[in-house]
Amino acid sequence: GAVVSQHPSWVICKSGTSVKIECRSLDFQATTMFWYRQFPKQSLMLMATSNEGSKATYEQGVEKDKFLINHASLTLSTLTVTSAHPEDSSFYICSARGLAGGVGIGNIQYFGAGTRLSVL
Amino acid sequence: ILNVEQSPQSLHVQEGDSTNFTCSFPSSNFYALHWYRWETAKSPEALFVMTLNGDEKKKGRISATLNTKEGYSYLYIKGSQPEDSATYLCAFIGIKAAGNKLTFGGGTRVLVKP
Protein backbone atom coordinates (compact mmCIF):
# COMPACT_ATOMS: atom_id res chain seq x y z
CA GLY A 1 0.00 0.00 0.00
CA ALA A 2 0.91 3.64 -0.28
CA VAL A 3 3.28 4.82 2.44
CA VAL A 4 3.74 8.34 3.74
CA SER A 5 6.69 9.12 5.97
CA GLN A 6 6.61 12.11 8.30
CA HIS A 7 9.57 13.45 10.25
CA PRO A 8 10.29 14.20 12.93
CA SER A 9 7.80 12.27 15.03
CA TRP A 10 8.30 14.65 17.91
CA VAL A 11 10.20 17.86 18.45
CA ILE A 12 10.82 20.17 21.37
CA CYS A 13 11.99 23.68 20.62
CA LYS A 14 12.48 27.02 22.29
CA SER A 15 10.03 29.83 21.77
CA GLY A 16 11.00 31.97 18.81
CA THR A 17 12.70 29.26 16.80
CA SER A 18 11.39 27.74 13.58
CA VAL A 19 10.61 24.10 13.08
CA LYS A 20 10.38 22.22 9.81
CA ILE A 21 8.30 19.07 9.40
CA GLU A 22 8.72 16.87 6.33
CA CYS A 23 6.13 14.70 4.66
CA ARG A 24 7.23 12.25 1.99
CA SER A 25 5.28 9.86 -0.18
CA LEU A 26 7.57 6.86 -0.48
CA ASP A 27 6.06 4.76 -3.23
CA PHE A 28 3.71 7.01 -5.15
CA GLN A 29 3.56 10.52 -6.54
CA ALA A 30 1.44 12.82 -4.43
CA THR A 31 -0.20 15.48 -6.52
CA THR A 32 -1.89 16.89 -3.44
CA MET A 33 -0.78 16.96 0.16
CA PHE A 34 -2.74 18.09 3.19
CA TRP A 35 -1.61 19.39 6.54
CA TYR A 36 -3.77 18.93 9.63
CA ARG A 37 -3.52 20.00 13.22
CA GLN A 38 -5.09 18.24 16.18
CA PHE A 39 -5.65 19.75 19.59
CA PRO A 40 -6.24 17.40 22.53
CA LYS A 41 -9.58 15.60 22.35
CA GLN A 42 -10.50 17.36 19.13
CA SER A 43 -10.78 16.24 15.55
CA LEU A 44 -8.21 16.66 12.82
CA MET A 45 -8.50 20.19 11.51
CA LEU A 46 -7.30 20.93 8.00
CA MET A 47 -4.75 23.72 7.92
CA ALA A 48 -3.85 23.83 4.25
CA THR A 49 -3.86 21.99 0.96
CA SER A 50 -0.83 22.02 -1.26
CA ASN A 51 -0.46 20.99 -4.86
CA GLU A 52 2.93 20.28 -6.33
CA GLY A 53 4.47 23.35 -7.87
CA SER A 54 1.85 25.84 -6.73
CA LYS A 55 1.09 27.87 -3.63
CA ALA A 56 -0.73 26.22 -0.79
CA THR A 57 -4.37 27.01 -0.08
CA TYR A 58 -4.87 27.84 3.58
CA GLU A 59 -8.03 27.32 5.56
CA GLN A 60 -9.72 30.27 7.15
CA GLY A 61 -7.98 31.36 10.32
CA VAL A 62 -4.64 29.73 9.50
CA GLU A 63 -1.79 32.24 9.20
CA LYS A 64 0.13 31.51 6.03
CA ASP A 65 3.15 33.52 7.19
CA LYS A 66 3.21 31.49 10.37
CA PHE A 67 2.83 28.09 8.77
CA LEU A 68 4.91 27.99 5.60
CA ILE A 69 4.15 25.13 3.26
CA ASN A 70 6.33 24.07 0.39
CA HIS A 71 5.43 21.30 -2.05
CA ALA A 72 8.42 21.40 -4.33
CA SER A 73 8.21 17.88 -5.69
CA LEU A 74 5.67 15.13 -6.19
CA THR A 75 7.03 13.25 -3.19
CA LEU A 76 7.83 15.95 -0.64
CA SER A 77 5.94 18.64 1.20
CA THR A 78 7.26 20.58 4.17
CA LEU A 79 5.53 22.58 6.88
CA THR A 80 7.63 25.18 8.67
CA VAL A 81 6.29 26.65 11.87
CA THR A 82 8.01 30.01 11.99
CA SER A 83 8.87 31.78 15.24
CA ALA A 84 7.09 29.10 17.22
CA HIS A 85 5.35 30.00 20.47
CA PRO A 86 3.87 27.78 23.18
CA GLU A 87 0.39 28.14 21.67
CA ASP A 88 1.71 26.42 18.53
CA SER A 89 2.33 23.28 20.57
CA SER A 90 0.12 20.66 19.01
CA PHE A 91 0.00 17.49 16.95
CA TYR A 92 0.59 18.05 13.23
CA ILE A 93 -0.13 15.37 10.64
CA CYS A 94 0.18 15.28 6.89
CA SER A 95 -1.53 13.24 4.24
CA ALA A 96 -1.03 12.70 0.56
CA ARG A 97 -3.37 11.89 -2.28
CA GLY A 98 -2.06 10.34 -5.45
CA LEU A 99 -4.85 10.68 -7.95
CA ALA A 100 -6.51 13.89 -8.99
CA GLY A 101 -9.57 13.39 -6.81
CA GLY A 102 -12.89 12.23 -8.08
CA VAL A 103 -15.34 9.96 -6.38
CA GLY A 104 -14.31 6.69 -4.81
CA ILE A 105 -10.87 5.39 -3.99
CA GLY A 106 -9.20 8.23 -5.84
CA ASN A 107 -9.96 10.41 -2.87
CA ILE A 108 -8.23 8.25 -0.28
CA GLN A 109 -5.64 10.13 1.71
CA TYR A 110 -2.55 8.34 2.97
CA PHE A 111 -1.32 9.68 6.25
CA GLY A 112 1.98 10.11 7.96
CA ALA A 113 2.24 9.17 11.62
CA GLY A 114 2.24 12.77 12.79
CA THR A 115 4.57 15.13 14.61
CA ARG A 116 4.16 16.17 18.23
CA LEU A 117 5.48 19.73 18.62
CA SER A 118 6.21 21.14 22.04
CA VAL A 119 7.33 24.77 22.25
CA LEU A 120 8.92 25.77 25.53
CA ILE B 1 -18.75 25.11 9.15
CA LEU B 2 -19.61 21.47 8.51
CA ASN B 3 -20.78 19.44 11.48
CA VAL B 4 -19.43 15.90 11.47
CA GLU B 5 -20.01 14.11 14.75
CA GLN B 6 -19.13 10.69 16.02
CA SER B 7 -20.65 8.90 18.96
CA PRO B 8 -19.76 7.63 21.35
CA GLN B 9 -16.40 9.28 21.90
CA SER B 10 -15.10 6.08 23.41
CA LEU B 11 -16.25 2.61 24.24
CA HIS B 12 -14.93 -0.47 25.93
CA VAL B 13 -15.77 -3.82 24.42
CA GLN B 14 -15.19 -7.29 25.77
CA GLU B 15 -13.21 -9.54 23.47
CA GLY B 16 -15.59 -11.55 21.31
CA ASP B 17 -18.45 -9.07 21.57
CA SER B 18 -19.72 -7.10 18.62
CA THR B 19 -20.13 -3.35 18.65
CA ASN B 20 -21.10 -0.43 16.46
CA PHE B 21 -20.85 3.32 16.49
CA THR B 22 -22.11 6.26 14.50
CA CYS B 23 -20.95 9.06 12.29
CA SER B 24 -23.44 11.81 11.49
CA PHE B 25 -22.89 14.38 8.77
CA PRO B 26 -24.80 16.96 6.73
CA SER B 27 -27.33 15.16 4.54
CA SER B 28 -27.28 17.86 1.91
CA ASN B 29 -24.52 18.17 -0.68
CA PHE B 30 -23.15 14.72 0.09
CA TYR B 31 -20.25 13.53 -2.06
CA ALA B 32 -18.43 10.81 -0.12
CA LEU B 33 -17.70 9.49 3.35
CA HIS B 34 -14.45 7.89 4.42
CA TRP B 35 -13.72 5.71 7.42
CA TYR B 36 -10.19 5.54 8.83
CA ARG B 37 -8.68 3.37 11.52
CA TRP B 38 -5.98 4.99 13.66
CA GLU B 39 -3.86 2.96 16.00
CA THR B 40 -1.78 4.76 18.58
CA ALA B 41 1.61 5.94 17.26
CA LYS B 42 0.76 4.80 13.74
CA SER B 43 -0.68 6.41 10.63
CA PRO B 44 -4.43 6.55 10.08
CA GLU B 45 -5.37 3.86 7.60
CA ALA B 46 -8.28 4.06 5.18
CA LEU B 47 -10.97 1.43 5.77
CA PHE B 48 -13.81 2.39 3.47
CA VAL B 49 -14.82 4.97 0.91
CA MET B 50 -18.59 5.20 0.71
CA THR B 51 -20.39 7.14 -1.96
CA LEU B 52 -23.90 5.79 -2.56
CA ASN B 53 -26.93 5.83 -0.31
CA GLY B 54 -27.44 2.30 1.00
CA ASP B 55 -23.80 1.35 0.49
CA GLU B 56 -22.55 -1.49 2.62
CA LYS B 57 -18.84 -2.20 2.75
CA LYS B 58 -17.02 -5.00 4.50
CA LYS B 59 -13.40 -5.70 5.38
CA GLY B 60 -12.91 -8.81 7.45
CA ARG B 61 -14.91 -8.39 10.66
CA ILE B 62 -15.47 -4.69 10.09
CA SER B 63 -18.34 -3.37 8.02
CA ALA B 64 -20.02 -0.04 7.41
CA THR B 65 -23.36 1.20 6.15
CA LEU B 66 -24.34 4.54 4.72
CA ASN B 67 -27.57 6.56 4.78
CA THR B 68 -27.03 9.81 2.90
CA LYS B 69 -30.66 10.90 3.12
CA GLU B 70 -30.64 11.04 6.90
CA GLY B 71 -26.93 11.79 7.19
CA TYR B 72 -25.40 8.92 9.11
CA SER B 73 -23.08 5.98 8.76
CA TYR B 74 -22.59 3.05 11.11
CA LEU B 75 -19.39 1.13 11.55
CA TYR B 76 -19.69 -2.39 12.94
CA ILE B 77 -17.05 -4.64 14.45
CA LYS B 78 -18.07 -8.26 14.73
CA GLY B 79 -16.41 -10.47 17.35
CA SER B 80 -14.06 -7.75 18.57
CA GLN B 81 -10.42 -8.68 19.08
CA PRO B 82 -7.73 -6.78 21.02
CA GLU B 83 -6.12 -5.79 17.72
CA ASP B 84 -9.29 -3.87 16.86
CA SER B 85 -8.41 -1.38 19.58
CA ALA B 86 -7.96 1.94 17.80
CA THR B 87 -9.61 5.26 17.11
CA TYR B 88 -12.04 5.11 14.21
CA LEU B 89 -12.46 8.33 12.28
CA CYS B 90 -15.08 9.24 9.75
CA ALA B 91 -14.51 12.03 7.26
CA PHE B 92 -17.09 13.76 5.10
CA ILE B 93 -16.61 15.25 1.65
CA GLY B 94 -19.23 17.71 0.50
CA ILE B 95 -20.08 18.14 -3.13
CA LYS B 96 -18.77 21.68 -3.03
CA ALA B 97 -15.62 20.89 -1.08
CA ALA B 98 -12.66 22.55 -2.75
CA GLY B 99 -10.06 19.96 -3.62
CA ASN B 100 -12.35 17.25 -2.22
CA LYS B 101 -11.03 18.02 1.22
CA LEU B 102 -12.09 15.90 4.17
CA THR B 103 -13.92 17.16 7.25
CA PHE B 104 -13.25 14.79 10.11
CA GLY B 105 -15.38 13.77 13.04
CA GLY B 106 -13.85 13.61 16.49
CA GLY B 107 -13.41 9.86 16.36
CA THR B 108 -14.61 6.92 18.41
CA ARG B 109 -11.91 5.35 20.54
CA VAL B 110 -12.44 1.62 20.88
CA LEU B 111 -10.71 -0.44 23.54
CA VAL B 112 -11.16 -4.19 23.35
CA LYS B 113 -10.50 -5.93 26.64
CA PRO B 114 -9.16 -9.50 26.60
PDB file of N, CA and C in Angstrom, chain A residues 65-117:
ATOM      1  N   ASP A  65       1.775  33.095   6.896  1.00  0.00           N
ATOM      2  CA  ASP A  65       3.147  33.519   7.189  1.00  0.00           C
ATOM      3  C   ASP A  65       3.703  32.791   8.415  1.00  0.00           C
ATOM      4  N   LYS A  66       2.818  32.226   9.182  1.00  0.00           N
ATOM      5  CA  LYS A  66       3.211  31.488  10.375  1.00  0.00           C
ATOM      6  C   LYS A  66       3.516  30.032  10.031  1.00  0.00           C
ATOM      7  N   PHE A  67       2.699  29.495   9.161  1.00  0.00           N
ATOM      8  CA  PHE A  67       2.830  28.090   8.768  1.00  0.00           C
ATOM      9  C   PHE A  67       3.150  28.047   7.274  1.00  0.00           C
ATOM     10  N   LEU A  68       4.455  27.974   6.990  1.00  0.00           N
ATOM     11  CA  LEU A  68       4.906  27.992   5.600  1.00  0.00           C
ATOM     12  C   LEU A  68       4.891  26.582   5.028  1.00  0.00           C
ATOM     13  N   ILE A  69       4.242  26.439   3.900  1.00  0.00           N
ATOM     14  CA  ILE A  69       4.145  25.134   3.262  1.00  0.00           C
ATOM     15  C   ILE A  69       4.800  25.185   1.894  1.00  0.00           C
ATOM     16  N   ASN A  70       5.652  24.193   1.657  1.00  0.00           N
ATOM     17  CA  ASN A  70       6.328  24.070   0.385  1.00  0.00           C
ATOM     18  C   ASN A  70       6.109  22.671  -0.164  1.00  0.00           C
ATOM     19  N   HIS A  71       5.679  22.596  -1.411  1.00  0.00           N
ATOM     20  CA  HIS A  71       5.428  21.299  -2.047  1.00  0.00           C
ATOM     21  C   HIS A  71       6.210  21.297  -3.352  1.00  0.00           C
ATOM     22  N   ALA A  72       7.528  21.179  -3.199  1.00  0.00           N
ATOM     23  CA  ALA A  72       8.422  21.397  -4.328  1.00  0.00           C
ATOM     24  C   ALA A  72       8.506  20.222  -5.285  1.00  0.00           C
ATOM     25  N   SER A  73       8.138  19.040  -4.808  1.00  0.00           N
ATOM     26  CA  SER A  73       8.208  17.881  -5.690  1.00  0.00           C
ATOM     27  C   SER A  73       6.990  17.003  -5.458  1.00  0.00           C
ATOM     28  N   LEU A  74       6.824  16.013  -6.298  1.00  0.00           N
ATOM     29  CA  LEU A  74       5.667  15.129  -6.189  1.00  0.00           C
ATOM     30  C   LEU A  74       5.778  14.142  -5.038  1.00  0.00           C
ATOM     31  N   THR A  75       6.890  14.186  -4.312  1.00  0.00           N
ATOM     32  CA  THR A  75       7.035  13.254  -3.186  1.00  0.00           C
ATOM     33  C   THR A  75       7.352  13.943  -1.870  1.00  0.00           C
ATOM     34  N   LEU A  76       7.428  15.266  -1.870  1.00  0.00           N
ATOM     35  CA  LEU A  76       7.827  15.945  -0.638  1.00  0.00           C
ATOM     36  C   LEU A  76       7.053  17.235  -0.431  1.00  0.00           C
ATOM     37  N   SER A  77       6.513  17.380   0.760  1.00  0.00           N
ATOM     38  CA  SER A  77       5.935  18.642   1.199  1.00  0.00           C
ATOM     39  C   SER A  77       6.502  18.940   2.584  1.00  0.00           C
ATOM     40  N   THR A  78       6.753  20.208   2.853  1.00  0.00           N
ATOM     41  CA  THR A  78       7.256  20.583   4.168  1.00  0.00           C
ATOM     42  C   THR A  78       6.360  21.650   4.779  1.00  0.00           C
ATOM     43  N   LEU A  79       6.235  21.570   6.093  1.00  0.00           N
ATOM     44  CA  LEU A  79       5.529  22.580   6.878  1.00  0.00           C
ATOM     45  C   LEU A  79       6.547  23.187   7.823  1.00  0.00           C
ATOM     46  N   THR A  80       6.731  24.496   7.758  1.00  0.00           N
ATOM     47  CA  THR A  80       7.629  25.183   8.670  1.00  0.00           C
ATOM     48  C   THR A  80       6.806  26.067   9.591  1.00  0.00           C
ATOM     49  N   VAL A  81       6.928  25.805  10.876  1.00  0.00           N
ATOM     50  CA  VAL A  81       6.287  26.651  11.874  1.00  0.00           C
ATOM     51  C   VAL A  81       7.303  27.736  12.220  1.00  0.00           C
ATOM     52  N   THR A  82       7.035  28.942  11.798  1.00  0.00           N
ATOM     53  CA  THR A  82       8.006  30.014  11.991  1.00  0.00           C
ATOM     54  C   THR A  82       7.791  30.711  13.332  1.00  0.00           C
ATOM     55  N   SER A  83       8.907  31.086  13.958  1.00  0.00           N
ATOM     56  CA  SER A  83       8.869  31.777  15.243  1.00  0.00           C
ATOM     57  C   SER A  83       7.821  31.133  16.157  1.00  0.00           C
ATOM     58  N   ALA A  84       8.072  29.882  16.461  1.00  0.00           N
ATOM     59  CA  ALA A  84       7.092  29.098  17.222  1.00  0.00           C
ATOM     60  C   ALA A  84       6.906  29.650  18.630  1.00  0.00           C
ATOM     61  N   HIS A  85       5.687  29.582  19.109  1.00  0.00           N
ATOM     62  CA  HIS A  85       5.353  30.002  20.469  1.00  0.00           C
ATOM     63  C   HIS A  85       4.610  28.863  21.157  1.00  0.00           C
ATOM     64  N   PRO A  86       4.512  28.888  22.459  1.00  0.00           N
ATOM     65  CA  PRO A  86       3.870  27.783  23.178  1.00  0.00           C
ATOM     66  C   PRO A  86       2.478  27.445  22.660  1.00  0.00           C
ATOM     67  N   GLU A  87       1.750  28.428  22.177  1.00  0.00           N
ATOM     68  CA  GLU A  87       0.392  28.141  21.672  1.00  0.00           C
ATOM     69  C   GLU A  87       0.400  27.353  20.362  1.00  0.00           C
ATOM     70  N   ASP A  88       1.590  27.238  19.749  1.00  0.00           N
ATOM     71  CA  ASP A  88       1.713  26.418  18.533  1.00  0.00           C
ATOM     72  C   ASP A  88       1.938  24.950  18.873  1.00  0.00           C
ATOM     73  N   SER A  89       2.148  24.671  20.137  1.00  0.00           N
ATOM     74  CA  SER A  89       2.331  23.282  20.566  1.00  0.00           C
ATOM     75  C   SER A  89       1.080  22.493  20.214  1.00  0.00           C
ATOM     76  N   SER A  90       1.269  21.418  19.491  1.00  0.00           N
ATOM     77  CA  SER A  90       0.122  20.658  19.007  1.00  0.00           C
ATOM     78  C   SER A  90       0.626  19.409  18.291  1.00  0.00           C
ATOM     79  N   PHE A  91      -0.313  18.661  17.761  1.00  0.00           N
ATOM     80  CA  PHE A  91       0.000  17.490  16.948  1.00  0.00           C
ATOM     81  C   PHE A  91      -0.288  17.851  15.496  1.00  0.00           C
ATOM     82  N   TYR A  92       0.734  17.720  14.648  1.00  0.00           N
ATOM     83  CA  TYR A  92       0.587  18.050  13.233  1.00  0.00           C
ATOM     84  C   TYR A  92       0.724  16.766  12.423  1.00  0.00           C
ATOM     85  N   ILE A  93      -0.174  16.590  11.448  1.00  0.00           N
ATOM     86  CA  ILE A  93      -0.132  15.367  10.644  1.00  0.00           C
ATOM     87  C   ILE A  93      -0.393  15.702   9.190  1.00  0.00           C
ATOM     88  N   CYS A  94       0.344  15.028   8.319  1.00  0.00           N
ATOM     89  CA  CYS A  94       0.183  15.279   6.889  1.00  0.00           C
ATOM     90  C   CYS A  94      -0.479  14.084   6.216  1.00  0.00           C
ATOM     91  N   SER A  95      -1.021  14.337   5.059  1.00  0.00           N
ATOM     92  CA  SER A  95      -1.533  13.239   4.240  1.00  0.00           C
ATOM     93  C   SER A  95      -1.266  13.560   2.777  1.00  0.00           C
ATOM     94  N   ALA A  96      -1.299  12.535   1.981  1.00  0.00           N
ATOM     95  CA  ALA A  96      -1.032  12.699   0.557  1.00  0.00           C
ATOM     96  C   ALA A  96      -2.078  11.954  -0.248  1.00  0.00           C
ATOM     97  N   ARG A  97      -2.408  12.519  -1.382  1.00  0.00           N
ATOM     98  CA  ARG A  97      -3.368  11.894  -2.283  1.00  0.00           C
ATOM     99  C   ARG A  97      -2.707  11.775  -3.647  1.00  0.00           C
ATOM    100  N   GLY A  98      -2.780  10.570  -4.211  1.00  0.00           N
ATOM    101  CA  GLY A  98      -2.057  10.344  -5.452  1.00  0.00           C
ATOM    102  C   GLY A  98      -2.805  10.758  -6.691  1.00  0.00           C
ATOM    103  N   LEU A  99      -4.092  10.401  -6.737  1.00  0.00           N
ATOM    104  CA  LEU A  99      -4.850  10.677  -7.946  1.00  0.00           C
ATOM    105  C   LEU A  99      -5.450  12.075  -7.861  1.00  0.00           C
ATOM    106  N   ALA A 100      -6.016  12.519  -8.927  1.00  0.00           N
ATOM    107  CA  ALA A 100      -6.510  13.894  -8.990  1.00  0.00           C
ATOM    108  C   ALA A 100      -7.916  14.026  -8.435  1.00  0.00           C
ATOM    109  N   GLY A 101      -8.254  13.259  -7.417  1.00  0.00           N
ATOM    110  CA  GLY A 101      -9.570  13.388  -6.813  1.00  0.00           C
ATOM    111  C   GLY A 101     -10.603  12.549  -7.523  1.00  0.00           C
ATOM    112  N   GLY A 102     -11.802  13.006  -7.508  1.00  0.00           N
ATOM    113  CA  GLY A 102     -12.885  12.227  -8.083  1.00  0.00           C
ATOM    114  C   GLY A 102     -13.529  11.373  -7.027  1.00  0.00           C
ATOM    115  N   VAL A 103     -14.608  10.739  -7.354  1.00  0.00           N
ATOM    116  CA  VAL A 103     -15.336   9.956  -6.378  1.00  0.00           C
ATOM    117  C   VAL A 103     -14.640   8.614  -6.186  1.00  0.00           C
ATOM    118  N   GLY A 104     -14.822   8.024  -5.027  1.00  0.00           N
ATOM    119  CA  GLY A 104     -14.313   6.692  -4.806  1.00  0.00           C
ATOM    120  C   GLY A 104     -12.888   6.675  -4.298  1.00  0.00           C
ATOM    121  N   ILE A 105     -12.163   5.612  -4.614  1.00  0.00           N
ATOM    122  CA  ILE A 105     -10.866   5.394  -3.985  1.00  0.00           C
ATOM    123  C   ILE A 105      -9.847   6.442  -4.402  1.00  0.00           C
ATOM    124  N   GLY A 106     -10.124   7.177  -5.446  1.00  0.00           N
ATOM    125  CA  GLY A 106      -9.197   8.227  -5.841  1.00  0.00           C
ATOM    126  C   GLY A 106      -9.061   9.322  -4.813  1.00  0.00           C
ATOM    127  N   ASN A 107     -10.009   9.370  -3.878  1.00  0.00           N
ATOM    128  CA  ASN A 107      -9.955  10.412  -2.865  1.00  0.00           C
ATOM    129  C   ASN A 107      -9.272   9.973  -1.589  1.00  0.00           C
ATOM    130  N   ILE A 108      -8.849   8.726  -1.521  1.00  0.00           N
ATOM    131  CA  ILE A 108      -8.229   8.246  -0.283  1.00  0.00           C
ATOM    132  C   ILE A 108      -6.983   9.050   0.011  1.00  0.00           C
ATOM    133  N   GLN A 109      -6.852   9.444   1.270  1.00  0.00           N
ATOM    134  CA  GLN A 109      -5.643  10.128   1.706  1.00  0.00           C
ATOM    135  C   GLN A 109      -4.796   9.151   2.513  1.00  0.00           C
ATOM    136  N   TYR A 110      -3.508   9.192   2.263  1.00  0.00           N
ATOM    137  CA  TYR A 110      -2.549   8.339   2.967  1.00  0.00           C
ATOM    138  C   TYR A 110      -1.788   9.231   3.933  1.00  0.00           C
ATOM    139  N   PHE A 111      -1.817   8.817   5.186  1.00  0.00           N
ATOM    140  CA  PHE A 111      -1.320   9.680   6.249  1.00  0.00           C
ATOM    141  C   PHE A 111       0.070   9.313   6.718  1.00  0.00           C
ATOM    142  N   GLY A 112       0.786  10.335   7.165  1.00  0.00           N
ATOM    143  CA  GLY A 112       1.979  10.109   7.959  1.00  0.00           C
ATOM    144  C   GLY A 112       1.562   9.763   9.378  1.00  0.00           C
ATOM    145  N   ALA A 113       2.543   9.538  10.227  1.00  0.00           N
ATOM    146  CA  ALA A 113       2.245   9.166  11.619  1.00  0.00           C
ATOM    147  C   ALA A 113       2.158  10.374  12.541  1.00  0.00           C
ATOM    148  N   GLY A 114       2.413  11.560  12.004  1.00  0.00           N
ATOM    149  CA  GLY A 114       2.237  12.765  12.794  1.00  0.00           C
ATOM    150  C   GLY A 114       3.499  13.241  13.491  1.00  0.00           C
ATOM    151  N   THR A 115       3.475  14.501  13.893  1.00  0.00           N
ATOM    152  CA  THR A 115       4.574  15.134  14.615  1.00  0.00           C
ATOM    153  C   THR A 115       4.015  15.832  15.838  1.00  0.00           C
ATOM    154  N   ARG A 116       4.557  15.497  16.990  1.00  0.00           N
ATOM    155  CA  ARG A 116       4.158  16.174  18.229  1.00  0.00           C
ATOM    156  C   ARG A 116       5.132  17.321  18.453  1.00  0.00           C
ATOM    157  N   LEU A 117       4.642  18.536  18.413  1.00  0.00           N
ATOM    158  CA  LEU A 117       5.483  19.725  18.620  1.00  0.00           C
ATOM    159  C   LEU A 117       5.223  20.309  20.003  1.00  0.00           C
TER     160      LEU A 117
END
